[in-house]
mmCIF file of C-alpha atoms in Angstrom:
data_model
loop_
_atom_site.group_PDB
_atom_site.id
_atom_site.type_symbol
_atom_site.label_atom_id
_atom_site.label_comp_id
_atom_site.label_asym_id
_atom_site.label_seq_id
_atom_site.Cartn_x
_atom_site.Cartn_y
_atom_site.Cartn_z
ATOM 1 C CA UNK Y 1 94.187 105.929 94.237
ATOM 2 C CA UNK Y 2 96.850 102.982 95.690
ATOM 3 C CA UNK Y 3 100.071 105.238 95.025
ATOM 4 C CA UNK Y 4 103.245 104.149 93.456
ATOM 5 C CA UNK Y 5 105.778 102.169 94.085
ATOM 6 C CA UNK Y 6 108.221 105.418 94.874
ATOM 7 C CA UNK Y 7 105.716 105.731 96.957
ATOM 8 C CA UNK Y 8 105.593 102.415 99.123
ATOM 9 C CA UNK Y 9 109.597 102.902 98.968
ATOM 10 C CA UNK Y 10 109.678 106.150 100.811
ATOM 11 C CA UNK Y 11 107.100 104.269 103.163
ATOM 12 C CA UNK Y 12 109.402 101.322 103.632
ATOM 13 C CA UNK Y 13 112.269 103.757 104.359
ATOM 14 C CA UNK Y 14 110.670 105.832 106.643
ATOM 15 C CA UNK Y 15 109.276 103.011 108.512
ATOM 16 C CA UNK Y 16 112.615 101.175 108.880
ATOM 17 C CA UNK Y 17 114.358 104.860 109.894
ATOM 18 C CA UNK Y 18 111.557 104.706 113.109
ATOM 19 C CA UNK Y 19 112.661 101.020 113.751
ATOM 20 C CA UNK Y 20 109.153 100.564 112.602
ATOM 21 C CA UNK Y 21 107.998 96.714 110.782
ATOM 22 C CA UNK Y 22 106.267 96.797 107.737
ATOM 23 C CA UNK Y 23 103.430 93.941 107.040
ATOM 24 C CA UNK Y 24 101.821 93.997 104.065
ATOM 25 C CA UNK Y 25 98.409 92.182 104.364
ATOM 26 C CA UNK Y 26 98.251 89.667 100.908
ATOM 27 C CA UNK Y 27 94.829 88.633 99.129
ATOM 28 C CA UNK Y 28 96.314 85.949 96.939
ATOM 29 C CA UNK Y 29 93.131 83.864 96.347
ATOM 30 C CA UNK Y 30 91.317 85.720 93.294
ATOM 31 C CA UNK Y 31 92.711 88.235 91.489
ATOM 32 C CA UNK Y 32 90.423 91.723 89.957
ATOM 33 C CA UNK Y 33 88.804 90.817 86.539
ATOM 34 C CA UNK Y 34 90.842 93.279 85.208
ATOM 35 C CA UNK Y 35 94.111 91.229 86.166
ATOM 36 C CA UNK Y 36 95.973 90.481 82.530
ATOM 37 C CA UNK Y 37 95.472 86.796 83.399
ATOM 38 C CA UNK Y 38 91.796 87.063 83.921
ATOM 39 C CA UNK Y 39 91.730 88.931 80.470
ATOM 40 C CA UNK Y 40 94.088 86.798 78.876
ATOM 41 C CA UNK Y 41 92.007 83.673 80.087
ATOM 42 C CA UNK Y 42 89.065 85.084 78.624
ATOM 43 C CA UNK Y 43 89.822 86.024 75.875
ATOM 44 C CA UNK Y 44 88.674 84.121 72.154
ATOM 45 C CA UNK Y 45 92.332 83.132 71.155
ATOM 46 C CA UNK Y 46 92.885 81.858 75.027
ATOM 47 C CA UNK Y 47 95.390 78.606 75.752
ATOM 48 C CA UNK Y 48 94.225 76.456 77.779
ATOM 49 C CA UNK Y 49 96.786 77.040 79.477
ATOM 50 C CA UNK Y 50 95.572 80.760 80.365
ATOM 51 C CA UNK Y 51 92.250 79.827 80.603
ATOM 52 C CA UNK Y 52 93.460 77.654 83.433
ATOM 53 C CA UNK Y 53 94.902 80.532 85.941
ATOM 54 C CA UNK Y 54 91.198 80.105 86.906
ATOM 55 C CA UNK Y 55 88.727 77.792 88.507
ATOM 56 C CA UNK Y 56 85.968 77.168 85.670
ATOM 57 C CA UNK Y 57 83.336 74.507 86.493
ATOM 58 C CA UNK Y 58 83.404 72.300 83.509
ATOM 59 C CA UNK Y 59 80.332 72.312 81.121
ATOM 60 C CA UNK Y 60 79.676 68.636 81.966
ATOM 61 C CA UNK Y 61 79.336 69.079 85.709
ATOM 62 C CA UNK Y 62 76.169 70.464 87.440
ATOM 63 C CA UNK Y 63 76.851 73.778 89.279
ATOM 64 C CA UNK Y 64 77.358 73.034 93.229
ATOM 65 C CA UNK Y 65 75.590 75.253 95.876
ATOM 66 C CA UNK Y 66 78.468 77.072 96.729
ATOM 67 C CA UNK Y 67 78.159 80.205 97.902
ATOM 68 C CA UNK Y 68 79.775 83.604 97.979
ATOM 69 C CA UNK Y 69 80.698 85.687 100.662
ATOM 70 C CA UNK Y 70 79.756 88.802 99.200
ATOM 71 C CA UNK Y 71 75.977 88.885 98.181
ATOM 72 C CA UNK Y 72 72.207 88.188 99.152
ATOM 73 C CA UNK Y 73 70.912 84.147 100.907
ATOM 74 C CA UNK Y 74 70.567 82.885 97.199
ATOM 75 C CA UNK Y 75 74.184 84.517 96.062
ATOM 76 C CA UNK Y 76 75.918 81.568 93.953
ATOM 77 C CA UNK Y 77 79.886 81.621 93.702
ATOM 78 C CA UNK Y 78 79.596 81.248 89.629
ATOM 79 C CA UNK Y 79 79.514 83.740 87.478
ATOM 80 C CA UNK Y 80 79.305 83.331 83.794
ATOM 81 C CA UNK Y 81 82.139 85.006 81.409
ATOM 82 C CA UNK Y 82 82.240 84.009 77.448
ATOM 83 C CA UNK Y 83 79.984 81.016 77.656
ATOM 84 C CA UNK Y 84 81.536 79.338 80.727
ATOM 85 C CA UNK Y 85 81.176 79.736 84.520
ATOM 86 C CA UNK Y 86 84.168 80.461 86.739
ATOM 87 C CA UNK Y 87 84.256 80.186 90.559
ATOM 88 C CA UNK Y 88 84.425 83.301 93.145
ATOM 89 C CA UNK Y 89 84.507 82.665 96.616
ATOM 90 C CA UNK Y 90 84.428 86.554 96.914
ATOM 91 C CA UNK Y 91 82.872 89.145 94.898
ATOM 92 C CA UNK Y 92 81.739 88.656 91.189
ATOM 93 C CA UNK Y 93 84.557 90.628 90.181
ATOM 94 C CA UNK Y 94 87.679 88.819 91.811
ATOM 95 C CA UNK Y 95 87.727 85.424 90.336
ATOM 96 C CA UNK Y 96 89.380 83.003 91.943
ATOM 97 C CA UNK Y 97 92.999 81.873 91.134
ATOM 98 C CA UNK Y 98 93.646 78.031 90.061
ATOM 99 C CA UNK Y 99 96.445 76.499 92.413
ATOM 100 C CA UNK Y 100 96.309 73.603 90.518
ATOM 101 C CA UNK Y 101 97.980 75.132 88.196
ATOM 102 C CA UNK Y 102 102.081 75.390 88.555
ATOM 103 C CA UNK Y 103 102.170 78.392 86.616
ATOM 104 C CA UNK Y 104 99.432 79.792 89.151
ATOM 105 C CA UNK Y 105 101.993 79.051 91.879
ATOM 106 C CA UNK Y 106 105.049 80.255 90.237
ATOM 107 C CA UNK Y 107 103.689 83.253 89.529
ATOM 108 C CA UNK Y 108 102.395 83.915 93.515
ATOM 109 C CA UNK Y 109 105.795 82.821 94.683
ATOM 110 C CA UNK Y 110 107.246 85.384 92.548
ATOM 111 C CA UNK Y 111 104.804 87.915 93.486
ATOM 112 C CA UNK Y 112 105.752 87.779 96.995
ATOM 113 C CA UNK Y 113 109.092 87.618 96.551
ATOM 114 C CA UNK Y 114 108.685 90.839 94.772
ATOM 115 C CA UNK Y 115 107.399 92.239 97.788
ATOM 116 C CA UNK Y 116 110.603 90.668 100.564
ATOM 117 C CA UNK Y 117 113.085 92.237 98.052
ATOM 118 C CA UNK Y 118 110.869 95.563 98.048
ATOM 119 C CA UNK Y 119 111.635 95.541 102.116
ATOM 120 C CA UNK Y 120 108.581 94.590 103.801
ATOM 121 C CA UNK Y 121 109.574 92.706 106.830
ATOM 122 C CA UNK Y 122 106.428 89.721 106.377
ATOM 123 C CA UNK Y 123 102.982 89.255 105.016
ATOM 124 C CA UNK Y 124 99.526 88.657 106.898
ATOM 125 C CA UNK Y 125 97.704 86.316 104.072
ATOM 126 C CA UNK Y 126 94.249 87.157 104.100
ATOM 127 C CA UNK Y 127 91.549 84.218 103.242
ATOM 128 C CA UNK Y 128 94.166 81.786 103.751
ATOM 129 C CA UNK Y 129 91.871 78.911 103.657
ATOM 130 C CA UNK Y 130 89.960 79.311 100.480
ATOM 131 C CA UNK Y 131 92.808 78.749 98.234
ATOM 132 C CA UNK Y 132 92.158 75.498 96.920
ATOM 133 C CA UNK Y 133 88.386 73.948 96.260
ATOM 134 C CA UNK Y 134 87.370 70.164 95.825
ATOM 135 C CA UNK Y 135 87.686 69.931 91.628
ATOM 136 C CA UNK Y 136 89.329 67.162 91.619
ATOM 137 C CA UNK Y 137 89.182 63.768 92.656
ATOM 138 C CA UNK Y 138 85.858 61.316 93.792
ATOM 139 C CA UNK Y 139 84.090 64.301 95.800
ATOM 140 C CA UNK Y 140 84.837 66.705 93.203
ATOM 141 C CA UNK Y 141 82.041 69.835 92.843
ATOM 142 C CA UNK Y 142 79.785 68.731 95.230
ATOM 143 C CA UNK Y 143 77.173 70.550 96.877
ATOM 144 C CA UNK Y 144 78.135 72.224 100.768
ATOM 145 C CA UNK Y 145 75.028 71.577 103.803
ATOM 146 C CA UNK Y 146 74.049 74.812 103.552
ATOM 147 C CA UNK Y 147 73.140 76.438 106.828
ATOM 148 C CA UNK Y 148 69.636 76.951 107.879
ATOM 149 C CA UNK Y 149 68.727 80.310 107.760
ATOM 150 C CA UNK Y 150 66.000 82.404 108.770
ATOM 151 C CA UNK Y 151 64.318 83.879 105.734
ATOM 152 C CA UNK Y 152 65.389 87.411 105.695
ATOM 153 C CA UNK Y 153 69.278 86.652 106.922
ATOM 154 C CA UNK Y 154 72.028 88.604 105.351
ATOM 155 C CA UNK Y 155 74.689 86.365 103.062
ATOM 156 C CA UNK Y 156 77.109 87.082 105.207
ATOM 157 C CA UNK Y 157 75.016 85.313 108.077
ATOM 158 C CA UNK Y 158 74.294 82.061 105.318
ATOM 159 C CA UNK Y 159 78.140 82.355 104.364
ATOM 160 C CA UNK Y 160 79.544 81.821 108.253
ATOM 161 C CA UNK Y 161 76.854 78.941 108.721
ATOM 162 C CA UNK Y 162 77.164 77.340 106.565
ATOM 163 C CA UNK Y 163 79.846 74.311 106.244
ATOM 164 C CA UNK Y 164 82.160 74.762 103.609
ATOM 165 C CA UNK Y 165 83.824 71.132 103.259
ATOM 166 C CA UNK Y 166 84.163 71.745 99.514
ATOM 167 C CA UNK Y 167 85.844 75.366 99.468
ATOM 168 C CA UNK Y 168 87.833 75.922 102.510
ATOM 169 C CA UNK Y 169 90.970 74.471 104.229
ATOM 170 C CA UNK Y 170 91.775 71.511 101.615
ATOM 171 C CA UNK Y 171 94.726 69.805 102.206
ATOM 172 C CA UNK Y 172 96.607 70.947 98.574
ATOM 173 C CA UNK Y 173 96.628 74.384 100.798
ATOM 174 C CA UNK Y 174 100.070 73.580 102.689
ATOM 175 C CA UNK Y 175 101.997 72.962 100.002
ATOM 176 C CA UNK Y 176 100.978 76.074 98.593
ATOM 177 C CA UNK Y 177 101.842 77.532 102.072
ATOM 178 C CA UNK Y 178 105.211 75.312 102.272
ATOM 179 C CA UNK Y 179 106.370 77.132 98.991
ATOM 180 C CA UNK Y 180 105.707 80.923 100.595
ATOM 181 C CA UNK Y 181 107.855 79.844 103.671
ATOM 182 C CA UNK Y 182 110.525 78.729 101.499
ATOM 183 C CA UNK Y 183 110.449 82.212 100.083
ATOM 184 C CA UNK Y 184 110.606 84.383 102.955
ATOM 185 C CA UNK Y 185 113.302 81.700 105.106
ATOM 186 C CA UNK Y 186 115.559 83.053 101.866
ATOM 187 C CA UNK Y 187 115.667 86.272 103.837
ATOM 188 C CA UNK Y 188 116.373 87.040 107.732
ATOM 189 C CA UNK Y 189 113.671 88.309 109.719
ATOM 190 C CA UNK Y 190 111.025 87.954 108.039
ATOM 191 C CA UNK Y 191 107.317 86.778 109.297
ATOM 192 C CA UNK Y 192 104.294 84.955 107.678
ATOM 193 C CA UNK Y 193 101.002 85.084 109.389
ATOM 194 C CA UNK Y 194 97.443 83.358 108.316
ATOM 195 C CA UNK Y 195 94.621 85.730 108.406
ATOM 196 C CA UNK Y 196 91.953 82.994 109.375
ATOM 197 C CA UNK Y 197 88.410 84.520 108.650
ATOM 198 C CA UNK Y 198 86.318 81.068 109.111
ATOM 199 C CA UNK Y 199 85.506 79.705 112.624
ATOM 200 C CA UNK Y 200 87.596 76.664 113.066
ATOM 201 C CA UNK Y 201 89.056 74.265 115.861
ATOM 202 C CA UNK Y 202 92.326 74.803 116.994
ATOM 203 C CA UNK Y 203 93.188 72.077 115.663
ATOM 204 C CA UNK Y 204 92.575 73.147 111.697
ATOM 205 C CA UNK Y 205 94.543 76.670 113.432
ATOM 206 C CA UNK Y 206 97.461 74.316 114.387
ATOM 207 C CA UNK Y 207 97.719 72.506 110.821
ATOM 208 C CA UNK Y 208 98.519 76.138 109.288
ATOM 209 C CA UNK Y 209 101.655 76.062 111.056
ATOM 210 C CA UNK Y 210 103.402 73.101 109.878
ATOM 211 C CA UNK Y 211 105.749 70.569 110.771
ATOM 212 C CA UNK Y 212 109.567 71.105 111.832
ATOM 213 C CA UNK Y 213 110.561 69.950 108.708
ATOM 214 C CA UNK Y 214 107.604 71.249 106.402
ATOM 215 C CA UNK Y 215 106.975 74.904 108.084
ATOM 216 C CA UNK Y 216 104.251 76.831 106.807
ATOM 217 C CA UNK Y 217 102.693 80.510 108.662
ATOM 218 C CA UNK Y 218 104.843 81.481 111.976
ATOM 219 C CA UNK Y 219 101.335 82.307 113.703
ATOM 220 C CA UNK Y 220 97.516 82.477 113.285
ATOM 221 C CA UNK Y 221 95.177 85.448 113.415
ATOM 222 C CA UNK Y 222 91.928 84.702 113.840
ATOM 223 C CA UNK Y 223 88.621 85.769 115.987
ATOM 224 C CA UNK Y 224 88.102 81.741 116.724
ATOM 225 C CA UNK Y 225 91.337 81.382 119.135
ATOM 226 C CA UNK Y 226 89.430 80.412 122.021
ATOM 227 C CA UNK Y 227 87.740 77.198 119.753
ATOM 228 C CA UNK Y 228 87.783 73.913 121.497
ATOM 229 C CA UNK Y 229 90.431 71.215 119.509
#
């Protein structure tokens, strides 16, 4: 259905021989159940380690209110697998990825530096902002204000309501962000750009740039550019 790498190679070529750039758009927040990690993590002879590629809310903890932004107005983000409930800010069958974890990291670093030697000339990260969630710490798996919606309301109308304080634009994010830039600035020419798909200030926009000395996305593409700061 996707093609094969020979494929994307000829693409890469024939692009570069029409002085054409090639952006690959990057979903690196959840992976497909299917993912080896996902089935390793599952799986009854699992490491913790493994089982640890993914967010799981721990049995102790109450499930939060978060919600997904694929499904109905009572569509929770947890879905159970083995016994336990892991989190997907998406759909039920792309769980999402545990950045907490180094080997998490690692392995996304190396998967888009995969990609840079392949010959793509940047990325465009899609769902930037959901990477991380708020497991740890004093405010850890707490329930979102949910927005008020009118009974009948899509969940894609709840989803963009409603305030999401728990599950989008943590801080951990830029160093996660930090470590892509120090990837690509290992090659020349090459761009990384946040797809932004929540409505922010342009102030939150400005923070996925970076600092002079800690750099992060080259630009921001987003629907929200005209927010106020």
């Amino acid at each position: 259905i996707f093609g094969t790498l020979d494929d994307f190679d000829s693409l890469v070529t024939k692009c570069h021989g029409l002085s054409l750039k090639l952006i690959l758009e990057w979903v690196p927040n959840h992976s497909s159940k299917q993912h080896p990690w996902f089935q390793q993590a599952i799986a009854d002879n699992a490491t913790d380690d493994q089982k640890s590629m993914y967010t799981w809310k721990p049995d102790k903890v109450s499930t939060p209110n978060w919600v997904s932004y694929y499904g109905t107005q009572a569509s929770s983000a947890f879905s159970s697998e083995g016994g336990a409930q892991y989190y997907h800010a998406f759909a039920d069958s792309e769980p999402d990825l545990n950045y907490l974890n180094p080997a998490v990291v690692k392995g996304m670093e190396d998967a888009l530096e995969f990609w840079v030697k392949r010959g793509i000339d940047g990325v465009l990260v899609t769902t930037a902002e959901f990477l991380h969630e708020a497991t740890t710490g004093a405010n850890a798996w707490q329930d979102e204000t949910l927005a008020s919606c009118n009974p009948g309301c899509d969940g894609f109308q709840l989803f963009d309501q409603t305030s999401h304080t728990q599950t989008q634009h943590q801080t951990a994010n830029h160093q996660v962000f930090a470590g892509w830039r120090k990837v690509l600035d290992k090659y020349s020419d090459r761009v990384m750009m946040a797809d932004l798909i929540s409505e922010v200030s342009q102030d939150v926009q400005a923070a996925y740039l970076g600092t002079d000395s800690v750099p992060e996305f080259h630009c921001v593409v987003t629907p929200y550019l005209d927010r106020p700061r």
